[in-house]
Tab-separated table of C-alpha atoms in Angstrom:
chain	number	residue	atom	x	y	z
R	47	UNK	CA	-19.420	37.581	-9.945
R	48	UNK	CA	-16.380	35.326	-10.239
R	49	UNK	CA	-18.294	32.387	-8.746
R	50	UNK	CA	-21.161	32.918	-11.170
R	51	UNK	CA	-18.791	32.913	-14.162
R	52	UNK	CA	-17.055	29.802	-12.844
R	53	UNK	CA	-20.339	27.955	-12.394
R	54	UNK	CA	-21.498	28.884	-15.889
R	55	UNK	CA	-18.210	27.735	-17.444
R	56	UNK	CA	-18.155	24.494	-15.446
R	57	UNK	CA	-21.629	23.669	-16.743
R	58	UNK	CA	-20.505	24.247	-20.316
R	59	UNK	CA	-19.798	20.958	-22.066
R	60	UNK	CA	-17.243	22.372	-24.482
R	61	UNK	CA	-15.559	25.214	-22.562
R	62	UNK	CA	-12.268	23.327	-22.125
R	63	UNK	CA	-12.232	22.303	-25.778
R	64	UNK	CA	-12.841	25.853	-27.034
R	65	UNK	CA	-10.318	27.321	-24.584
R	66	UNK	CA	-7.625	24.827	-25.576
R	67	UNK	CA	-8.056	25.309	-29.322
R	68	UNK	CA	-8.454	29.083	-29.044
R	69	UNK	CA	-5.334	29.618	-26.935
R	70	UNK	CA	-3.275	27.334	-29.169
R	71	UNK	CA	-4.330	29.167	-32.334
R	72	UNK	CA	-3.550	32.513	-30.690
R	73	UNK	CA	-0.165	31.205	-29.547
R	74	UNK	CA	0.580	29.916	-33.071
R	75	UNK	CA	-0.115	33.347	-34.541
R	76	UNK	CA	2.122	34.942	-31.913
R	77	UNK	CA	4.922	32.496	-32.714
R	78	UNK	CA	4.706	33.205	-36.454
R	79	UNK	CA	4.670	36.976	-36.003
R	80	UNK	CA	7.566	37.124	-33.535
R	81	UNK	CA	9.660	34.208	-34.823
R	82	UNK	CA	10.905	33.595	-31.267
R	83	UNK	CA	11.608	29.930	-30.488
R	84	UNK	CA	10.817	30.457	-26.807
R	85	UNK	CA	7.219	31.295	-27.737
R	86	UNK	CA	6.394	27.686	-28.503
R	87	UNK	CA	2.618	27.421	-29.091
R	88	UNK	CA	2.265	24.512	-26.668
R	89	UNK	CA	4.143	26.356	-23.935
R	90	UNK	CA	2.316	29.658	-24.446
R	91	UNK	CA	-1.134	28.066	-24.718
R	92	UNK	CA	-0.511	26.050	-21.540
R	93	UNK	CA	0.417	29.222	-19.685
R	94	UNK	CA	-2.674	31.014	-21.000
R	95	UNK	CA	-4.953	28.156	-19.964
R	96	UNK	CA	-3.459	28.096	-16.470
R	97	UNK	CA	-3.994	31.850	-16.148
R	98	UNK	CA	-7.611	31.543	-17.315
R	99	UNK	CA	-8.356	28.736	-14.866
R	100	UNK	CA	-6.785	30.640	-11.989
R	101	UNK	CA	-8.623	33.786	-13.031
R	102	UNK	CA	-12.068	32.196	-12.822
R	103	UNK	CA	-11.185	29.803	-10.004
R	104	UNK	CA	-11.904	26.650	-12.012
R	105	UNK	CA	-10.304	23.352	-11.014
R	106	UNK	CA	-8.269	21.260	-13.425
R	107	UNK	CA	-10.754	18.408	-13.098
R	108	UNK	CA	-13.616	20.619	-14.295
R	109	UNK	CA	-11.552	21.943	-17.186
R	110	UNK	CA	-10.352	18.495	-18.221
R	111	UNK	CA	-13.898	17.143	-18.227
R	112	UNK	CA	-14.808	19.488	-21.081
R	113	UNK	CA	-11.406	19.302	-22.794
R	114	UNK	CA	-11.065	15.526	-22.769
R	115	UNK	CA	-12.314	15.298	-26.348
R	116	UNK	CA	-8.878	16.375	-27.513
R	117	UNK	CA	-7.271	13.263	-26.024
R	118	UNK	CA	-9.290	11.168	-28.477
R	119	UNK	CA	-7.246	12.729	-31.276
R	120	UNK	CA	-3.870	11.915	-29.728
R	121	UNK	CA	-3.422	8.440	-31.178
R	122	UNK	CA	-4.790	9.292	-34.666
R	123	UNK	CA	-2.489	12.331	-34.779
R	124	UNK	CA	0.495	10.116	-33.989
R	125	UNK	CA	-0.508	7.647	-36.702
R	126	UNK	CA	-0.856	10.492	-39.234
R	127	UNK	CA	2.853	11.185	-38.859
R	128	UNK	CA	3.362	8.137	-41.075
R	129	UNK	CA	2.259	10.186	-44.104
R	130	UNK	CA	5.521	12.149	-44.549
R	131	UNK	CA	7.436	8.957	-43.742
R	132	UNK	CA	5.700	7.091	-46.565
R	133	UNK	CA	6.681	9.848	-48.973
R	134	UNK	CA	10.327	9.380	-47.995
R	135	UNK	CA	10.370	5.583	-47.670
R	136	UNK	CA	13.330	5.414	-50.026
R	137	UNK	CA	15.397	7.252	-47.426
R	138	UNK	CA	14.530	4.663	-44.811
R	139	UNK	CA	15.810	1.941	-47.105
R	140	UNK	CA	18.926	3.905	-47.983
R	141	UNK	CA	19.844	4.758	-44.382
R	142	UNK	CA	18.409	1.780	-42.492
R	143	UNK	CA	21.680	1.044	-40.642
R	144	UNK	CA	22.105	4.691	-39.634
R	145	UNK	CA	18.449	4.866	-38.594
R	146	UNK	CA	18.748	1.795	-36.360
R	147	UNK	CA	22.019	2.974	-34.799
R	148	UNK	CA	20.845	6.553	-34.252
R	149	UNK	CA	17.490	5.763	-32.679
R	150	UNK	CA	18.848	2.855	-30.627
R	151	UNK	CA	21.645	5.011	-29.250
R	152	UNK	CA	19.214	7.825	-28.497
R	153	UNK	CA	16.884	5.572	-26.500
R	154	UNK	CA	19.748	4.096	-24.465
R	155	UNK	CA	21.283	7.521	-23.772
R	156	UNK	CA	17.897	8.890	-22.673
R	157	UNK	CA	17.347	5.988	-20.259
R	158	UNK	CA	20.914	6.259	-18.983
R	159	UNK	CA	20.612	9.994	-18.337
R	160	UNK	CA	17.367	9.500	-16.401
R	161	UNK	CA	19.039	6.794	-14.285
R	162	UNK	CA	22.131	8.879	-13.517
R	163	UNK	CA	20.138	12.027	-12.706
R	164	UNK	CA	17.755	10.042	-10.492
R	165	UNK	CA	20.685	8.648	-8.516
R	166	UNK	CA	22.343	12.046	-8.347
R	167	UNK	CA	19.182	13.787	-7.136
R	168	UNK	CA	18.164	10.998	-4.792
R	169	UNK	CA	14.868	10.189	-6.502
R	170	UNK	CA	12.983	7.028	-5.571
R	171	UNK	CA	11.898	4.200	-7.859
R	172	UNK	CA	8.480	5.707	-8.561
R	173	UNK	CA	9.938	9.013	-9.717
R	174	UNK	CA	12.592	7.205	-11.744
R	175	UNK	CA	10.124	5.125	-13.780
R	176	UNK	CA	7.910	8.196	-14.120
R	177	UNK	CA	10.681	9.989	-16.004
R	178	UNK	CA	11.899	7.026	-18.073
R	179	UNK	CA	9.529	7.656	-21.031
R	180	UNK	CA	10.185	11.418	-21.152
R	181	UNK	CA	11.516	11.354	-24.715
R	182	UNK	CA	8.753	9.372	-26.421
R	183	UNK	CA	5.328	10.482	-27.554
R	184	UNK	CA	2.579	10.838	-24.947
R	185	UNK	CA	0.371	8.123	-26.416
R	186	UNK	CA	3.085	5.520	-25.739
R	187	UNK	CA	4.753	7.123	-22.719
R	188	UNK	CA	1.607	7.098	-20.593
R	189	UNK	CA	1.272	3.332	-21.013
R	190	UNK	CA	4.958	2.725	-20.231
R	191	UNK	CA	4.749	4.817	-17.060
R	192	UNK	CA	1.548	3.187	-15.857
R	193	UNK	CA	2.875	-0.315	-16.478
R	194	UNK	CA	6.083	0.433	-14.561
R	195	UNK	CA	4.252	1.968	-11.602
R	196	UNK	CA	5.034	5.615	-12.331
R	197	UNK	CA	2.935	8.734	-11.844
R	198	UNK	CA	1.248	9.178	-15.212
R	199	UNK	CA	0.406	12.866	-14.693
R	200	UNK	CA	4.051	13.709	-14.041
R	201	UNK	CA	5.081	11.569	-16.996
R	202	UNK	CA	2.877	13.621	-19.300
R	203	UNK	CA	4.365	16.831	-17.874
R	204	UNK	CA	7.932	15.577	-18.397
R	205	UNK	CA	7.126	14.500	-21.971
R	206	UNK	CA	5.605	17.884	-22.816
R	207	UNK	CA	8.499	19.821	-21.266
R	208	UNK	CA	11.056	17.609	-23.028
R	209	UNK	CA	9.365	18.222	-26.368
R	210	UNK	CA	9.095	21.972	-25.864
R	211	UNK	CA	12.692	22.343	-24.676
R	212	UNK	CA	13.940	20.130	-27.501
R	213	UNK	CA	12.076	22.101	-30.156
R	214	UNK	CA	13.469	25.363	-28.780
R	215	UNK	CA	17.146	24.364	-28.661
R	216	UNK	CA	17.347	21.815	-31.507
R	217	UNK	CA	18.538	24.227	-34.201
R	218	UNK	CA	21.240	25.671	-31.943
R	219	UNK	CA	22.445	22.187	-30.926
R	220	UNK	CA	22.535	20.949	-34.528
R	221	UNK	CA	24.506	24.010	-35.547
R	222	UNK	CA	26.913	23.656	-32.610
R	223	UNK	CA	27.731	20.051	-33.553
R	224	UNK	CA	27.837	20.834	-37.296
R	225	UNK	CA	25.037	18.404	-38.134
R	226	UNK	CA	23.830	19.365	-41.591
R	227	UNK	CA	22.414	16.202	-43.202
R	228	UNK	CA	18.591	16.421	-43.307
R	229	UNK	CA	18.114	12.774	-42.296
R	230	UNK	CA	20.482	13.115	-39.335
R	231	UNK	CA	18.673	16.242	-38.175
R	232	UNK	CA	15.306	14.521	-38.293
R	233	UNK	CA	16.510	11.416	-36.474
R	234	UNK	CA	18.086	13.467	-33.706
R	235	UNK	CA	15.044	15.682	-33.192
R	236	UNK	CA	12.457	12.894	-33.310
R	237	UNK	CA	14.365	10.595	-30.966
R	238	UNK	CA	14.880	13.278	-28.329
R	239	UNK	CA	11.844	15.563	-28.665
R	240	UNK	CA	9.102	13.252	-30.089
R	241	UNK	CA	5.979	14.862	-31.629
R	242	UNK	CA	6.632	18.438	-30.486
R	243	UNK	CA	10.103	18.263	-31.974
R	244	UNK	CA	8.711	16.707	-35.143
R	245	UNK	CA	6.542	19.782	-35.667
R	246	UNK	CA	9.774	21.786	-35.663
R	247	UNK	CA	11.468	19.256	-37.955
R	248	UNK	CA	8.616	19.584	-40.463
R	249	UNK	CA	9.271	23.338	-40.534
R	250	UNK	CA	12.914	22.633	-41.368
R	251	UNK	CA	12.123	20.392	-44.333
R	252	UNK	CA	10.205	17.365	-45.612
R	253	UNK	CA	13.109	14.955	-45.143
R	254	UNK	CA	13.726	16.180	-41.598
R	255	UNK	CA	10.037	15.739	-40.829
R	256	UNK	CA	9.892	12.255	-42.333
R	257	UNK	CA	12.910	11.011	-40.394
R	258	UNK	CA	11.636	12.602	-37.201
R	259	UNK	CA	8.267	10.893	-37.693
R	260	UNK	CA	10.040	7.571	-38.081
R	261	UNK	CA	11.989	8.192	-34.888
R	262	UNK	CA	8.802	8.682	-32.866
R	263	UNK	CA	7.457	5.239	-33.708
R	264	UNK	CA	10.752	3.348	-33.463
R	265	UNK	CA	11.928	5.134	-30.298
R	266	UNK	CA	8.570	4.452	-28.672
R	267	UNK	CA	8.768	0.763	-29.555
R	268	UNK	CA	12.351	0.432	-28.304
R	269	UNK	CA	11.493	2.240	-25.074
R	270	UNK	CA	8.638	-0.203	-24.450
R	271	UNK	CA	11.190	-3.012	-24.806
R	272	UNK	CA	13.963	-1.357	-22.782
R	273	UNK	CA	11.832	0.181	-20.001
R	274	UNK	CA	11.080	-3.029	-18.019
R	275	UNK	CA	14.787	-3.883	-17.773
R	276	UNK	CA	15.760	-0.268	-17.048
R	277	UNK	CA	13.102	-0.019	-14.313
R	278	UNK	CA	14.819	-2.820	-12.380
R	279	UNK	CA	18.070	-0.860	-12.135
R	280	UNK	CA	16.650	1.342	-9.373
């Protein structure tokens, strides 16, 4: 019976697409009802999809073949983050020095932490460059990893986990360091937790979301510039 179900689902052209959207919507409802940060929709939906695939015995390749349509929306979704930024363009002009310093520092600290942890854990060059783009959005990070000779699949996983973890702990970290300015909150979240963190920043406020959106683009651009030099360190 299980094999029959698997064969039927594998032949379905849109099974992966429906499963992905359905589990994410269900996870979003669960997050809103419980209010628990740990129940991040991306994390919960990923776990549900894994359970479904294991339950019917479907391979990732078969699932991804019917879910690949979602990847077409990745770049447009990233570009759409410019909308809240445009609405707060006056803040960019008012805090341009702080924006440049904050995002630049964040990119350098992220690269430095990856280097130190790679040396500490004894990782090789391939694993090191795989993790370098962990704090930028997937659309840019995949290209950086591939160009540097990293493992793109693991890069995507590290980016997703970084975003989820950042969105979960960001409010606690901001509170612990007494960071209260909306622009500072957005810059910190966007630089460290990219698009997933930006979704959380948008919940916190329009200014936070706008600054976080800005951080995604600028941090991605700076990482593209910094990554080739950083890759040569190990």
